[in-house]
Coordinates of C-alpha atoms and ligand atoms in Angstrom, one line a residue:
X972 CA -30.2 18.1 131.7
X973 CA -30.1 15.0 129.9
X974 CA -29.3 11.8 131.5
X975 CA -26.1 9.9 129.3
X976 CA -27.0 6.7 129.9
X977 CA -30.7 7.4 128.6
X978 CA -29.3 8.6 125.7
X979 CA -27.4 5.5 124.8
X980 CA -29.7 3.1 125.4
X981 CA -32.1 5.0 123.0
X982 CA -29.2 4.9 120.3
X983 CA -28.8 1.3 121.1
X984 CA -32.7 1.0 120.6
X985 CA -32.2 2.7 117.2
X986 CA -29.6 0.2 115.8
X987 CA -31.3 -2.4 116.7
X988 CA -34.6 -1.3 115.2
X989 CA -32.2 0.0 112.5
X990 CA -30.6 -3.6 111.9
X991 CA -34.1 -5.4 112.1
X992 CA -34.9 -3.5 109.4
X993 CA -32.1 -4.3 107.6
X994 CA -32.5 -8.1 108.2
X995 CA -36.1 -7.9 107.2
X996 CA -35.4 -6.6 103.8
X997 CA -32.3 -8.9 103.6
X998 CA -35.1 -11.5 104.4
X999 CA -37.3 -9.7 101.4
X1000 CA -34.6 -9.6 98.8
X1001 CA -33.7 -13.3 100.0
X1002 CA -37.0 -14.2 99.0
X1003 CA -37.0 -12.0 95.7
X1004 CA -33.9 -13.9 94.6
X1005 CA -35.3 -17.4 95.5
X1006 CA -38.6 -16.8 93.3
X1007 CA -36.5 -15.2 90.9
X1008 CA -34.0 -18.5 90.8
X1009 CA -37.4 -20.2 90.2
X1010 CA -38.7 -18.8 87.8
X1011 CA -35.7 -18.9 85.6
X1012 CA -35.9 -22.6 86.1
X1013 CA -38.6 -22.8 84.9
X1014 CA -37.5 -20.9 81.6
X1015 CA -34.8 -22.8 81.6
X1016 CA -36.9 -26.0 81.6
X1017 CA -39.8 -24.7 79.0
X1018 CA -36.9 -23.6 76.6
X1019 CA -35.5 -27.2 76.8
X1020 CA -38.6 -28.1 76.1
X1021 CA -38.7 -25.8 73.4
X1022 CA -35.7 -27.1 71.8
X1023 CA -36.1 -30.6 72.5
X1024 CA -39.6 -30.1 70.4
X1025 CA -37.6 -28.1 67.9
X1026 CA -35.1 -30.7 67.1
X1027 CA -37.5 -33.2 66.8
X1028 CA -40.1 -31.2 64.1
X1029 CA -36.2 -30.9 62.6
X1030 CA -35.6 -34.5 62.3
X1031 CA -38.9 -35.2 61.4
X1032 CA -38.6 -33.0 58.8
X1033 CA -35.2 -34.3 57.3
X1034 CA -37.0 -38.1 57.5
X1035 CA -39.7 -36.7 55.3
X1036 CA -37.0 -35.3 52.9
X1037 CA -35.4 -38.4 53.0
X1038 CA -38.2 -40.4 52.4
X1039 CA -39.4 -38.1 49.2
X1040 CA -36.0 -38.2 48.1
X1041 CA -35.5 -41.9 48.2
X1042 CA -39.1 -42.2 46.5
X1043 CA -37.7 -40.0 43.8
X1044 CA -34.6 -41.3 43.7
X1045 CA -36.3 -44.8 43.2
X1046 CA -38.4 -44.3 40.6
X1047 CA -37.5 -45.9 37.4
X1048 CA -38.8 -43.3 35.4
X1049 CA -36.7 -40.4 34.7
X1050 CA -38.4 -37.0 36.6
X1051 CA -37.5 -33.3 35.7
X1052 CA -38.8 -30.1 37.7
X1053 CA -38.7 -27.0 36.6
X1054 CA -39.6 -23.7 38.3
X1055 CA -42.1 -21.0 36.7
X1056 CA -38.7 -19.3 35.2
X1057 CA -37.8 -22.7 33.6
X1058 CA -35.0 -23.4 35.6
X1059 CA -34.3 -27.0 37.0
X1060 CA -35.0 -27.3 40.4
X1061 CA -35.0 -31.3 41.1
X1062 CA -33.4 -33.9 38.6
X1063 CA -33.7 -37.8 39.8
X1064 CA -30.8 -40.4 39.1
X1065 CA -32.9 -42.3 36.2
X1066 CA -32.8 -39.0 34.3
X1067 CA -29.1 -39.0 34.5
X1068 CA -28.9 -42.7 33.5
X1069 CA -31.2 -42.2 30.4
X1070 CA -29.3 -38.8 29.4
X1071 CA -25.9 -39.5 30.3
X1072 CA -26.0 -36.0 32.2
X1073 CA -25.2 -35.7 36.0
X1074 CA -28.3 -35.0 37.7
X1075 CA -26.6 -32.3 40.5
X1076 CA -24.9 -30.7 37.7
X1077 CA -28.3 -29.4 35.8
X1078 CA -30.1 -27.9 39.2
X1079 CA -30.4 -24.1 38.9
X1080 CA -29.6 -24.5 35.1
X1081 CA -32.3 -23.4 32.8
X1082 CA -33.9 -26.4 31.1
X1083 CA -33.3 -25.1 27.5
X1084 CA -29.7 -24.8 28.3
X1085 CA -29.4 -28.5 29.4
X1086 CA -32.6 -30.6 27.7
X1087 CA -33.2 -27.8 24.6
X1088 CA -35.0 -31.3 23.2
X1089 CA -37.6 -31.7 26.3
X1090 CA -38.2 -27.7 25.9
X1091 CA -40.9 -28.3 23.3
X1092 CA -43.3 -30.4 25.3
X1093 CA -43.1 -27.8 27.6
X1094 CA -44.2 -25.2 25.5
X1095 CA -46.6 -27.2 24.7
X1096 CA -48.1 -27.5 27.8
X1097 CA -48.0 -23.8 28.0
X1098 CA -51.1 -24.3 25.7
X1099 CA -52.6 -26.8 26.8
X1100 CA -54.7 -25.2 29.9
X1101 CA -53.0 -27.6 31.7
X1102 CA -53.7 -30.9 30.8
X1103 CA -50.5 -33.4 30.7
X1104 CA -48.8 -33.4 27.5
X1105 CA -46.7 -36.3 26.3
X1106 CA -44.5 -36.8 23.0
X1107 CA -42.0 -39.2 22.0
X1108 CA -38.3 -38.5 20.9
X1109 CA -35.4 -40.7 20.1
X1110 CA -32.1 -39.5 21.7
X1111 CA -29.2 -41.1 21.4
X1112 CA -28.4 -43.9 24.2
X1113 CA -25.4 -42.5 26.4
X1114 CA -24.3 -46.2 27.5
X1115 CA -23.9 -47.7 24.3
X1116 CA -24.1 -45.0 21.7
X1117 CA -27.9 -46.8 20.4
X1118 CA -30.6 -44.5 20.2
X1119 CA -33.3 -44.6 23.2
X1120 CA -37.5 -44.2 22.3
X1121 CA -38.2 -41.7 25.1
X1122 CA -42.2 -41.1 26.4
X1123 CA -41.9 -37.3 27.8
X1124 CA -44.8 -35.8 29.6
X1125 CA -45.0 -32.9 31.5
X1126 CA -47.6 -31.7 33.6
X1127 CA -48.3 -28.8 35.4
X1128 CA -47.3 -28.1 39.3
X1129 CA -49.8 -26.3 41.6
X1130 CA -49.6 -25.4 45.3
X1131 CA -51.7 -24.9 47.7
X1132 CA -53.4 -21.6 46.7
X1133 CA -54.2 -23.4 42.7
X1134 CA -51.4 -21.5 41.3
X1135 CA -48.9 -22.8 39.2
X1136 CA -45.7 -23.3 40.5
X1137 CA -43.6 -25.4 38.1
X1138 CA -43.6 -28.0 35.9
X1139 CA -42.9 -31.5 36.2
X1140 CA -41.4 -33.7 33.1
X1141 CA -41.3 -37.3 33.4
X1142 CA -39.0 -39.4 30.9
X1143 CA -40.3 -42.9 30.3
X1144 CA -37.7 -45.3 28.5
X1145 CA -39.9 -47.1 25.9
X1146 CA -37.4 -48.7 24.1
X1147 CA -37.7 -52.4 25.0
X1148 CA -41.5 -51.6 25.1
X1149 CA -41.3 -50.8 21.2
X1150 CA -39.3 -53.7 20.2
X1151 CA -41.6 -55.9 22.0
X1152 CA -43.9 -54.2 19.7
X1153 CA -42.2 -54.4 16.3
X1154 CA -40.8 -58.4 17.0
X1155 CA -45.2 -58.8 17.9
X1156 CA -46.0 -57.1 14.3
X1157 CA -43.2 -59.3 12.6
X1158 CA -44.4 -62.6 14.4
X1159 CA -48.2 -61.7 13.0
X1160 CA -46.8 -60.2 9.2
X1161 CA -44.6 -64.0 9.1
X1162 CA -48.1 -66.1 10.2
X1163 CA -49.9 -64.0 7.8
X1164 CA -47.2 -64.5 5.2
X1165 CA -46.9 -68.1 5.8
X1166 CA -50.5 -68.6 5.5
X1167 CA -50.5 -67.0 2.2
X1168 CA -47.4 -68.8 0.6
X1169 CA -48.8 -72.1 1.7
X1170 CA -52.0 -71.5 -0.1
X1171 CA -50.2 -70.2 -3.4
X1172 CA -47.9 -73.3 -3.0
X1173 CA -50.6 -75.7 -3.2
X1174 CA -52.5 -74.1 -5.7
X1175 CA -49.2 -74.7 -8.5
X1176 CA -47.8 -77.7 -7.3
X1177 CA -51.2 -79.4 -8.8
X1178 CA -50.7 -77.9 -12.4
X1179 CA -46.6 -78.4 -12.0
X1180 CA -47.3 -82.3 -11.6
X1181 CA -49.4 -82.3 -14.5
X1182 CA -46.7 -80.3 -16.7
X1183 CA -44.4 -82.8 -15.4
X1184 CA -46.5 -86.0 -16.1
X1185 CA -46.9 -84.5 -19.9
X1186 CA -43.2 -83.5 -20.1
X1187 CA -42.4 -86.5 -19.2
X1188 CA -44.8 -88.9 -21.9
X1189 CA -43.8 -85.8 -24.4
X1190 CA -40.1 -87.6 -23.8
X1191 CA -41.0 -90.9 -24.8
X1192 CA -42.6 -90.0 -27.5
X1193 CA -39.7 -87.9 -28.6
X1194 CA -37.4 -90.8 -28.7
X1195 CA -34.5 -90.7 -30.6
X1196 CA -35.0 -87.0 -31.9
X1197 CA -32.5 -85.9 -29.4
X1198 CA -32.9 -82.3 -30.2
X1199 CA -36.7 -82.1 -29.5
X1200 CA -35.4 -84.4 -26.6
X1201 CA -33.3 -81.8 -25.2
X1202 CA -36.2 -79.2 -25.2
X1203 CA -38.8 -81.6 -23.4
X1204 CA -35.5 -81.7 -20.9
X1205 CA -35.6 -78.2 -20.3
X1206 CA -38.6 -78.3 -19.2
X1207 CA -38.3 -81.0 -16.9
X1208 CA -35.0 -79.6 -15.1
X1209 CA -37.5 -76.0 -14.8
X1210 CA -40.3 -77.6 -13.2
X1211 CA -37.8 -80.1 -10.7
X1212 CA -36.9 -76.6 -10.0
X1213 CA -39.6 -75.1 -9.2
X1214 CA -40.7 -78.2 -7.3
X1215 CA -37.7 -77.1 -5.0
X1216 CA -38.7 -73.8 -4.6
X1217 CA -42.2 -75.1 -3.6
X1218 CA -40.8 -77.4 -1.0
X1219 CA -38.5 -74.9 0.4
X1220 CA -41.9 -72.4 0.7
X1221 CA -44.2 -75.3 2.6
X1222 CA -41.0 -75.9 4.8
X1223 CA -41.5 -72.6 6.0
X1224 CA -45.5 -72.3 5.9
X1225 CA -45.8 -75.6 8.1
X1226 CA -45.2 -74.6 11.5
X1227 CA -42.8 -76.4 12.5
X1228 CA -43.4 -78.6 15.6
X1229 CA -40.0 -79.7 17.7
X1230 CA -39.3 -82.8 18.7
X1231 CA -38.0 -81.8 22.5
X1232 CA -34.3 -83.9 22.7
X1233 CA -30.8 -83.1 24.2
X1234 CA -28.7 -81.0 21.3
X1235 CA -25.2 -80.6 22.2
X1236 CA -24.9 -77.2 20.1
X1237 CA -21.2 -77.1 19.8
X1238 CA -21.6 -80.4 18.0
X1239 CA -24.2 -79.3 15.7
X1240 CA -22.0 -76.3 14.8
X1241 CA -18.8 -78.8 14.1
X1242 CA -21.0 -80.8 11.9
X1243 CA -21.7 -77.8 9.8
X1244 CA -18.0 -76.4 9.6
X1245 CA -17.3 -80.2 8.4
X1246 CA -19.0 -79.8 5.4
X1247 CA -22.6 -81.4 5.8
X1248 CA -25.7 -79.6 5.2
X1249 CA -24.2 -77.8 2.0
X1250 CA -21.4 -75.5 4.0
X1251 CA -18.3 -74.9 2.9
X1252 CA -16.1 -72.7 4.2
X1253 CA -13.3 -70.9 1.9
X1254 CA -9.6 -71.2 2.8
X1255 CA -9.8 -67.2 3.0
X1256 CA -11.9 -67.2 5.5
X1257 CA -10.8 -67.3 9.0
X1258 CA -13.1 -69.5 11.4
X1259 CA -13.1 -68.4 15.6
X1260 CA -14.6 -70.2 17.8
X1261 CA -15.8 -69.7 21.7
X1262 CA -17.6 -71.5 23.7
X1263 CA -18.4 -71.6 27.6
X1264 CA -17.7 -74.0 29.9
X1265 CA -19.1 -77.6 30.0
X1266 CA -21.5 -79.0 27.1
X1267 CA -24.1 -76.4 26.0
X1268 CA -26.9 -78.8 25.6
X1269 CA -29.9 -77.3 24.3
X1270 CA -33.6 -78.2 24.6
X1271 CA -34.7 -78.4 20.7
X1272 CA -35.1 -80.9 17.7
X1273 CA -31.6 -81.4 16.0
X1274 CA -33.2 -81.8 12.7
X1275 CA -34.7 -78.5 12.4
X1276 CA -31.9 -76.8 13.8
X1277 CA -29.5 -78.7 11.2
X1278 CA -31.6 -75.9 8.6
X1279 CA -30.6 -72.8 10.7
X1280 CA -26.8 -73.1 11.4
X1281 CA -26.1 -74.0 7.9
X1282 CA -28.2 -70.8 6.7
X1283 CA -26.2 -68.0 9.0
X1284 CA -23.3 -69.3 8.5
X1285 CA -23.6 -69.6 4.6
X1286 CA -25.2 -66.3 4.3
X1287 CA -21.8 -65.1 6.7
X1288 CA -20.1 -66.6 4.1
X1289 CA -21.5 -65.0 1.4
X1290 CA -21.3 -61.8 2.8
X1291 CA -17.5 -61.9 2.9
X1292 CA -16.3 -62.5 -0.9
X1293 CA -12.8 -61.3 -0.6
X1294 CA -12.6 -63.4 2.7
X1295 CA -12.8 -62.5 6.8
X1296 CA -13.3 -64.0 10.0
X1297 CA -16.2 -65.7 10.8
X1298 CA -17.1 -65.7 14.6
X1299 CA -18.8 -68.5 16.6
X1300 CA -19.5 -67.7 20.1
X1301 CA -21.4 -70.5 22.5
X1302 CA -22.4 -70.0 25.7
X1303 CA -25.8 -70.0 28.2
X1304 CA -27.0 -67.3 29.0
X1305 CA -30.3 -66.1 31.3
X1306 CA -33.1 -64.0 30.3
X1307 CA -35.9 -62.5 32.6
X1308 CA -38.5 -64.4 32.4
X1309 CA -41.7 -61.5 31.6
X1310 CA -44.4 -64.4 32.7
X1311 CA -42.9 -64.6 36.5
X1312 CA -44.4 -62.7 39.1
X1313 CA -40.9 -62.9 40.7
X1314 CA -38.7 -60.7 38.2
X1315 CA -35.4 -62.2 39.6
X1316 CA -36.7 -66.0 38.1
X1317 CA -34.8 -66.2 35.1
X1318 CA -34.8 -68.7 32.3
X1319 CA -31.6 -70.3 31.1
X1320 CA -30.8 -69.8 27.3
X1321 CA -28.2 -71.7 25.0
X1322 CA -26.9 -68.6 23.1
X1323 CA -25.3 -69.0 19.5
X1324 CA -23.8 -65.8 18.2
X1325 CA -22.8 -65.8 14.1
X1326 CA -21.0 -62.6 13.6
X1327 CA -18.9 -61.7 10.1
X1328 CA -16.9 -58.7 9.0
X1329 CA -18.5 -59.0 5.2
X1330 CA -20.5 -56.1 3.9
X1331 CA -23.2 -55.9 5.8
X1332 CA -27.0 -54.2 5.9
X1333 CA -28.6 -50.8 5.2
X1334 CA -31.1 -50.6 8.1
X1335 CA -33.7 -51.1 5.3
X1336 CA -32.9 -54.3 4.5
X1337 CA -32.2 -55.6 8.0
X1338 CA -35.8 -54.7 8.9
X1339 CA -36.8 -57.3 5.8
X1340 CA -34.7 -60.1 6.4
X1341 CA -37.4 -62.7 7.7
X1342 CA -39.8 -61.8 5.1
X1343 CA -40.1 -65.0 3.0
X1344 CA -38.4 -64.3 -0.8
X1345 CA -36.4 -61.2 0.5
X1346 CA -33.2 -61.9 -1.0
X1347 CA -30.1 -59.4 -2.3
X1348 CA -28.6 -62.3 -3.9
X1349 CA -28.8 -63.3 -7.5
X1350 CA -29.2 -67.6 -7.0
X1351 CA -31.0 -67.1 -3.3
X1352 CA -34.4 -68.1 -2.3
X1353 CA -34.5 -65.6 0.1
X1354 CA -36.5 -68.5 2.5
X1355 CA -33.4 -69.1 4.4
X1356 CA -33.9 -66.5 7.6
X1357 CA -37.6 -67.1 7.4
X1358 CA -37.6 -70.4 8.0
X1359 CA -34.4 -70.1 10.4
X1360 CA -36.6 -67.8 12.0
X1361 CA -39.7 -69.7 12.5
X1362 CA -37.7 -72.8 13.7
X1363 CA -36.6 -70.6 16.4
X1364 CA -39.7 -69.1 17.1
X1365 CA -41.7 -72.9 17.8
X1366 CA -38.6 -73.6 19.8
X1367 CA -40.0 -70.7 22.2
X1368 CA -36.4 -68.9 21.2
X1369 CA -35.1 -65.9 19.9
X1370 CA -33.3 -64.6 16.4
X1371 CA -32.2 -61.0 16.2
X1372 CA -29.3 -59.1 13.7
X1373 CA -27.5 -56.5 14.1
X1374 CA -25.6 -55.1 11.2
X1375 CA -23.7 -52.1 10.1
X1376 CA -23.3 -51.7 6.4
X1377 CA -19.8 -52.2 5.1
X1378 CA -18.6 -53.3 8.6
X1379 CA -20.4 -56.8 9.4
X1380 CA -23.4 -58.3 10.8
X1381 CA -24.4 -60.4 13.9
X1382 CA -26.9 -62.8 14.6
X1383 CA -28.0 -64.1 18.1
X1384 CA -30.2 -67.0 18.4
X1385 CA -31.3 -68.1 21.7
X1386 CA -32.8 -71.9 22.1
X1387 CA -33.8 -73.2 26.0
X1388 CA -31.6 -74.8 27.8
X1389 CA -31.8 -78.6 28.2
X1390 CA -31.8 -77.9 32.1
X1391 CA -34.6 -75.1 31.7
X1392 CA -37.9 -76.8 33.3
X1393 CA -40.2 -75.1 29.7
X1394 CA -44.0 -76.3 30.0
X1395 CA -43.4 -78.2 26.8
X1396 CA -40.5 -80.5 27.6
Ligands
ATP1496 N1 -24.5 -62.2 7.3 C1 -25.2 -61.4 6.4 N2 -24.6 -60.3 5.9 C2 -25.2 -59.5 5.0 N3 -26.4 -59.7 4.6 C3 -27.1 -60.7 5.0 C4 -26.5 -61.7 6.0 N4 -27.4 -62.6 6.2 C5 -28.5 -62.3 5.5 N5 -28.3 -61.2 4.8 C6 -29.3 -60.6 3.9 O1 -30.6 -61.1 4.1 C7 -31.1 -61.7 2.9 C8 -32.0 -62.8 3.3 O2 -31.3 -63.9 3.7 P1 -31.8 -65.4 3.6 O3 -30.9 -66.3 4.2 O4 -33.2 -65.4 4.1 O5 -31.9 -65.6 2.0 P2 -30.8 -65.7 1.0 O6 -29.5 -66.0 1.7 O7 -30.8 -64.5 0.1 O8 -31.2 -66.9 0.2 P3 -31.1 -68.5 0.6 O9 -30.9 -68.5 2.1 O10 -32.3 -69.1 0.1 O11 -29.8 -68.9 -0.1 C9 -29.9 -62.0 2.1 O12 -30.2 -62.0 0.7 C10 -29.0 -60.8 2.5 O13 -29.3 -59.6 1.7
MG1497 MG1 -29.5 -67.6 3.2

C-alpha cells in the first residue's frame, strides 16, 4: 500500500525539478536573445558604417564631377564629344557661344544632325590611324551675324583597355588671331611700299627740277611769242603738278614721328567742319555729331592729325554725291592691353568714329584701301588713307573700315589718351 503523503512529496519533487528546468532554459534562451541583440548591433553599427562610407565615395564622386565639369565648363575653347555611334554625348558652354546652339539641347543628338560642318574632320580622323586632325572653317558669327575663323580638331578617345571610345572635337575661335595676322602683313606690305615709293620719288624729283629749270629759261626766251609762251606754261603747270604728287608720296614714305602734345579732338574735328584743311561740307549733307563726356584730349601731334580728319571726312563726302548724313562720334574708350601680364590692365583710347551712308566698298576694295595710289576716283591720289593710316600707326593707334557696298562705310581711329601713361610720352 502506498503511503499518500510519499506520493505528494515526490510530485512536489517533480515540479520543482520540472520548473528548474524550465528556468534554466528560460535562463538559456535569455542568453540566446542577449547575444543575439548583440550581434544585430553590431550589424547595425557595420551597416552604418557601410553607409556612412557609401555616402561619402557618393559625394566624393559628385565633387569630382563637379570639378571636371567646371574644368570643362571653363575652358575657352569650344569642346564636342561624340560617342562611337556619332552621337553627342558632352557639349561645353563655349561651344554654344561660338555656335549660337544650346549646349543641353544637342546631347544624345547625332553630330551630323546638329554640326553636319564639323562632320568632315571627323571622317577625317576616321583615316587618319588616329592622329589629331585639325581644319579651319568660317561659320557665320551667331552674336553679330560676322563670320567666325574656327580651328577644329578632333582626336580620338580611348579607355582603359586602348579601345576607342569616342571622339573628342575641339573648336578654337581664331578670329582675332587672323586679323592680328592680316593688320601684321598690311603694316609689313605699307613699310615695304613706303620704302619703295620713297626711292622712285627721289629718283624723278632730280630730272623734274631740271625740266623745270629749262622750262623755265625756255620762258624767257620765248618772250613775247605768247603762243610758244603758253606751251612752255603747260609744261610748267605739269611738272608743279607732279611736284605735288611727289610731296604727297614722301609725306607718306617718311615715317612720321609725333610730336607728343594735348589734342582736344573735338576741336580738331570743328576746325575741319569749319572749312580749314580743304573741307567743305555740302548743304545736302546732314552733319551728327556725339561726343562723351568732358574734353577728349588725346596724346598725339595736332599737325599730323590735321592730314587724317580732313581725309575721312572728304572721302565721306565724296562717297555721298546725292547727299546723306555724315556721322561723328567721340568718345574714350579702353582696349586690352596684349603686352600686360595682368589682362584686366587696360589702356585708354580717344576713339573717332567717321561713318557715311554714301555707296560704299566691295570687300575687294576695302582690303586695298591703305595701299598708297589705290584710288576709285578720277582726280584722287589715292595717298590719303595711306598716309592717314601711317600717322595713326607712329601714334601707337589704330584705323580700321567697315563698309557695306551701297549702304555706307565706317571708319574707327583710335589715338592714346592724354591720361594714358604710353612709354613714349
Ligand atoms: N567713305 C568712303 N566710302 C567709300 N569709299 C571710300 C571711302 N573712303 C575711302 N574709300 C575708297 O578708298 C579709296 C582710297 O581712299 P584715299 O583717301 O586713300 O584716296 P582717294 O580719296 O581716292 O584720293 P585722295 O585722298 O588723294 O583724294 C578711295 O578712292 C575710295 O575708293
Ligand atoms: Mg581721300
Amino acid at each position: 500500500m502506498t503511503n499518500p503523503d510519499s506520493n505528494k512529496s515526490k510530485e512536489i519533487q517533480t515540479l520543482i525539478q520540472n520548473m528548474e528546468t524550465f528556468n534554466e532554459v528560460t535562463e538559456q534562451l535569455q542568453n540566446s536573445y542577449d547575444e543575439l541583440q548583440g550581434r544585430v548591433k553590431k550589424l547595425d553599427l557595420e551597416l552604418s558604417d557601410k553607409n556612412d562610407e557609401l555616402e561619402k565615395n557618393l559625394a566624393e564622386k559628385e565633387r569630382v564631377k563637379n570639378y571636371l565639369n567646371d574644368i570643362l565648363e571653363s575652358q575657352t575653347n569650344g569642346v564636342i564629344v561624340v560617342d562611337r555611334a556619332g552621337n553627342i554625348t558632352t557639349c561645353n558652354k563655349t561651344t554654344g557661344t561660338i555656335t549660337g546652339i544650346k549646349p543641353q539641347s544637342c546631347i544624345g543628338k547625332s553630330l551630323n544632325e546638329v554640326f553636319p560642318l564639323f562632320e568632315s574632320v571627323v571622317a577625317r580622323l576616321g583615316k587618319s590611324r588616329g592622329e589629331t586632325i585639325s581644319q579651319d572653317k568660317d561659320i557665320a558669327n551667331a552674336n553679330d551675324g560676322g563670320t567666325l575663323h574656327i580651328r577644329i580638331s578632333a582626336s580620338p578617345v580611348w579607355d582603359n583597355h586602348g579601345g576607342q571610345i569616342g571622339t573628342i572635337l575641339i573648336l578654337q575661335d581664331m578670329t582675332e588671331f587672323r586679323r592680328m595676322e592680316e593688320l601684321a602683313q598690311r603694316n609689313q606690305r605699307l613699310r615695304e611700299m613706303g620704302e619703295m615709293a620713297a626711292g622712285i620719288a627721289h629718283e624723278i624729283r632730280n630730272p623734274l627740277a631740271s625740266i623745270e629749270l629749262f622750262a623755265s629759261l625756255l620762258k624767257k626766251d620765248l618772250q613775247g611769242d605768247s603762243e610758244k609762251e603758253d606751251l612752255v606754261q603747260h609744261i610748267r603747270a605739269g611738272v608743279q603738278n607732279m611736284d605735288r604728287i611727289i610731296s604727297t608720296l614722301l609725306l607718306f614714305a617718311k615715317s612720321a614721328q609725333p610730336s607728343r602734345q594735348q589734342c582736344d579732338i573735338n576741336l580738331l574735328l570743328t576746325e575741319c567742319l569749319e572749312g580749314i584743311n580743304n573741307v567743305l561740307v555740302p548743304e545736302n549733307i546732314n552733319v551728327i555729331r556725339k561726343s562723351g563726356p568732358g574734353t577728349l584730349l588725346a596724346n598725339g601731334d595736332r599737325e599730323l592729325l590735321r592730314q587724317v580728319f580732313p581725309n575721312l571726312i572728304n572721302n565721306a563726302i565724296q562717297a555721298m554725291p546725292e547727299g546723306g548724313e555724315l556721322n561723328l562720334i567721340t568718345q574714350k574708350s579702353s582696349v586690352p592691353n596684349p603686352k600686360a601680364e595682368n589682362s584686366a590692365t587696360a589702356r585708354q583710347y580717344i576713339s573717332v568714329t567717321v561713318t557715311d551712308n554714301g555707296v560704299g566698298m566691295s570687300a575687294d576694295n576695302l582690303a586695298k584701301i591703305f595701299n598708297p595710289f589705290f584710288t576709285t576716283k578720277d582726280k584722287g591720289t589715292g595717298l590719303g588713307l595711306a598716309i592717314s593710316h601711317n600717322i595713326i600707326k607712329a601714334h601707337q593707334g589704330t584705323i580700321d573700315a567697315v563698309s557695306e557696298e551701297g549702304r555706307g562705310t565706317s571708319f574707327t581711329i583710335k589715338i592714346p589718351s592724354w591720361d594714358e601713361d604710353f612709354d613714349e610720352k
